[in-house]
PDB file of C-alpha atoms in Angstrom:
ATOM      1  CA  MET A   6     111.366   6.588 -49.408  1.00 61.00           C
ATOM      2  CA  ASN A   7     110.884   4.084 -52.214  1.00 70.00           C
ATOM      3  CA  ASP A   8     107.086   4.312 -51.811  1.00 78.00           C
ATOM      4  CA  TRP A   9     107.140   8.087 -52.370  1.00 79.00           C
ATOM      5  CA  ALA A  10     109.233   7.716 -55.487  1.00 80.00           C
ATOM      6  CA  SER A  11     106.605   5.482 -57.067  1.00 82.00           C
ATOM      7  CA  ILE A  12     103.717   7.837 -56.164  1.00 88.00           C
ATOM      8  CA  ILE A  13     105.294  11.075 -57.448  1.00 88.00           C
ATOM      9  CA  PRO A  14     104.754  10.314 -61.191  1.00 88.00           C
ATOM     10  CA  LEU A  15     101.088   9.564 -60.501  1.00 89.00           C
ATOM     11  CA  ILE A  16     100.669  12.857 -58.637  1.00 90.00           C
ATOM     12  CA  LEU A  17     102.374  14.735 -61.481  1.00 90.00           C
ATOM     13  CA  LEU A  18     100.059  13.049 -63.985  1.00 91.00           C
ATOM     14  CA  VAL A  19      96.965  14.113 -62.024  1.00 89.00           C
ATOM     15  CA  LEU A  20      98.241  17.699 -61.743  1.00 89.00           C
ATOM     16  CA  ALA A  21      98.978  17.836 -65.478  1.00 89.00           C
ATOM     17  CA  PHE A  22      95.457  16.556 -66.198  1.00 88.00           C
ATOM     18  CA  LEU A  23      93.972  19.278 -64.013  1.00 86.00           C
ATOM     19  CA  PHE A  24      95.923  22.056 -65.705  1.00 86.00           C
ATOM     20  CA  LEU A  25      95.548  20.816 -69.279  1.00 89.00           C
ATOM     21  CA  VAL A  26      91.936  19.570 -69.269  1.00 87.00           C
ATOM     22  CA  VAL A  27      89.848  20.664 -66.293  1.00 86.00           C
ATOM     23  CA  ARG A  28      90.860  24.330 -66.028  1.00 89.00           C
ATOM     24  CA  PRO A  29      90.281  25.172 -69.728  1.00 90.00           C
ATOM     25  CA  ALA A  30      86.923  23.373 -69.638  1.00 91.00           C
ATOM     26  CA  ARG A  31      85.844  25.437 -66.638  1.00 92.00           C
ATOM     27  CA  ALA A  32      86.943  28.640 -68.376  1.00 92.00           C
ATOM     28  CA  ARG A  33      84.899  27.748 -71.484  1.00 91.00           C
ATOM     29  CA  GLN A  34      81.872  26.998 -69.273  1.00 92.00           C
ATOM     30  CA  ARG A  35      82.202  30.382 -67.509  1.00 93.00           C
ATOM     31  CA  ASP A  36      82.461  32.182 -70.870  1.00 92.00           C
ATOM     32  CA  PHE A  37      79.389  30.348 -72.174  1.00 90.00           C
ATOM     33  CA  GLN A  38      77.349  31.240 -69.083  1.00 91.00           C
ATOM     34  CA  ARG A  39      78.441  34.881 -69.346  1.00 92.00           C
ATOM     35  CA  LEU A  40      77.375  34.925 -73.019  1.00 90.00           C
ATOM     36  CA  GLN A  41      73.974  33.426 -72.185  1.00 89.00           C
ATOM     37  CA  GLY A  42      73.410  36.034 -69.478  1.00 89.00           C
ATOM     38  CA  GLN A  43      74.233  38.944 -71.784  1.00 90.00           C
ATOM     39  CA  LEU A  44      71.911  38.056 -74.669  1.00 91.00           C
ATOM     40  CA  GLU A  45      69.544  40.881 -75.624  1.00 92.00           C
ATOM     41  CA  VAL A  46      66.897  41.305 -78.310  1.00 93.00           C
ATOM     42  CA  GLY A  47      68.322  43.071 -81.357  1.00 91.00           C
ATOM     43  CA  GLN A  48      71.858  41.672 -81.090  1.00 92.00           C
ATOM     44  CA  GLN A  49      73.505  40.074 -84.105  1.00 94.00           C
ATOM     45  CA  ILE A  50      74.568  36.540 -83.190  1.00 94.00           C
ATOM     46  CA  MET A  51      76.106  33.461 -84.747  1.00 94.00           C
ATOM     47  CA  LEU A  52      74.850  29.955 -83.998  1.00 94.00           C
ATOM     48  CA  THR A  53      77.135  26.955 -83.592  1.00 92.00           C
ATOM     49  CA  SER A  54      75.999  25.834 -87.058  1.00 93.00           C
ATOM     50  CA  GLY A  55      77.306  29.085 -88.578  1.00 93.00           C
ATOM     51  CA  ILE A  56      73.929  30.741 -89.149  1.00 94.00           C
ATOM     52  CA  PHE A  57      73.923  34.493 -88.563  1.00 94.00           C
ATOM     53  CA  GLY A  58      70.910  36.559 -87.593  1.00 94.00           C
ATOM     54  CA  GLU A  59      69.323  39.058 -85.243  1.00 94.00           C
ATOM     55  CA  LEU A  60      67.718  38.027 -81.965  1.00 94.00           C
ATOM     56  CA  ALA A  61      63.976  38.627 -82.201  1.00 94.00           C
ATOM     57  CA  ALA A  62      62.922  37.083 -78.850  1.00 94.00           C
ATOM     58  CA  ILE A  63      64.566  35.280 -75.952  1.00 93.00           C
ATOM     59  CA  GLY A  64      62.903  32.546 -73.899  1.00 92.00           C
ATOM     60  CA  GLU A  65      64.072  30.295 -71.097  1.00 91.00           C
ATOM     61  CA  GLU A  66      65.175  27.452 -73.389  1.00 93.00           C
ATOM     62  CA  THR A  67      64.825  28.895 -76.907  1.00 94.00           C
ATOM     63  CA  VAL A  68      65.572  32.039 -78.880  1.00 94.00           C
ATOM     64  CA  GLU A  69      63.917  33.335 -82.022  1.00 95.00           C
ATOM     65  CA  LEU A  70      66.392  34.396 -84.671  1.00 95.00           C
ATOM     66  CA  GLN A  71      65.511  36.580 -87.641  1.00 95.00           C
ATOM     67  CA  VAL A  72      67.723  35.308 -90.466  1.00 94.00           C
ATOM     68  CA  ALA A  73      66.063  37.333 -93.259  1.00 93.00           C
ATOM     69  CA  PRO A  74      63.315  39.958 -93.341  1.00 93.00           C
ATOM     70  CA  GLY A  75      60.137  38.130 -92.366  1.00 92.00           C
ATOM     71  CA  THR A  76      61.939  34.824 -91.681  1.00 94.00           C
ATOM     72  CA  VAL A  77      62.218  33.886 -88.010  1.00 95.00           C
ATOM     73  CA  ILE A  78      63.520  30.541 -86.781  1.00 95.00           C
ATOM     74  CA  THR A  79      63.346  29.121 -83.275  1.00 96.00           C
ATOM     75  CA  VAL A  80      66.486  27.436 -81.968  1.00 95.00           C
ATOM     76  CA  ASN A  81      67.743  26.118 -78.670  1.00 94.00           C
ATOM     77  CA  ARG A  82      69.367  28.829 -76.590  1.00 92.00           C
ATOM     78  CA  HIS A  83      72.525  26.744 -76.185  1.00 91.00           C
ATOM     79  CA  ALA A  84      73.114  26.910 -79.942  1.00 92.00           C
ATOM     80  CA  VAL A  85      74.255  30.542 -79.660  1.00 93.00           C
ATOM     81  CA  ALA A  86      78.010  30.501 -80.234  1.00 91.00           C
ATOM     82  CA  ARG A  87      78.865  34.202 -80.058  1.00 92.00           C
ATOM     83  CA  VAL A  88      77.610  37.745 -80.355  1.00 92.00           C
ATOM     84  CA  VAL A  89      78.769  39.416 -83.567  1.00 90.00           C
ATOM     85  CA  GLU A  90      80.044  42.947 -83.117  1.00 84.00           C
ATOM     86  CA  ALA A  91      78.702  45.526 -85.557  1.00 69.00           C
ATOM     87  CA  VAL A  92      81.229  46.526 -88.221  1.00 62.00           C
ATOM     88  CA  PRO A  93      81.311  50.220 -89.163  1.00 60.00           C
ATOM     89  CA  ASP A  94      80.090  50.895 -92.717  1.00 59.00           C
ATOM     90  CA  ASP A  95      82.888  53.409 -93.427  1.00 58.00           C
ATOM     91  CA  ASP A  96      85.196  50.773 -94.966  1.00 55.00           C
ATOM     92  CA  ALA A  97      82.405  48.939 -96.782  1.00 53.00           C
ATOM     93  CA  SER A  98      81.707  51.823 -99.188  1.00 54.00           C
ATOM     94  CA  THR A  99      84.698  51.179-101.477  1.00 55.00           C
ATOM     95  CA  ASP A 100      83.873  50.487-105.117  1.00 55.00           C
ATOM     96  CA  LEU A 101      85.796  47.803-106.971  1.00 55.00           C
TER      97      LEU A 101
END
């Protein structure tokens, strides 16, 4: 019985590690893979560096991002952080 009492804290530590570190990391990886699979030309995206633009072309390892009219940059596909949802222009027409 004394042997089990000394092993239980170690088991609890391993279980806590799994729930606090491994599971969230797997969830982030799944979300990232889902994002990469849903990329389409014409979407507004944000890179991990904070640069916003419109997807002009998608390759296996790179994407071309139009950041200004006539300005296209090529970046690694893994740099895409999120897809930016279009905001309706109804609220943007207020004059200050």
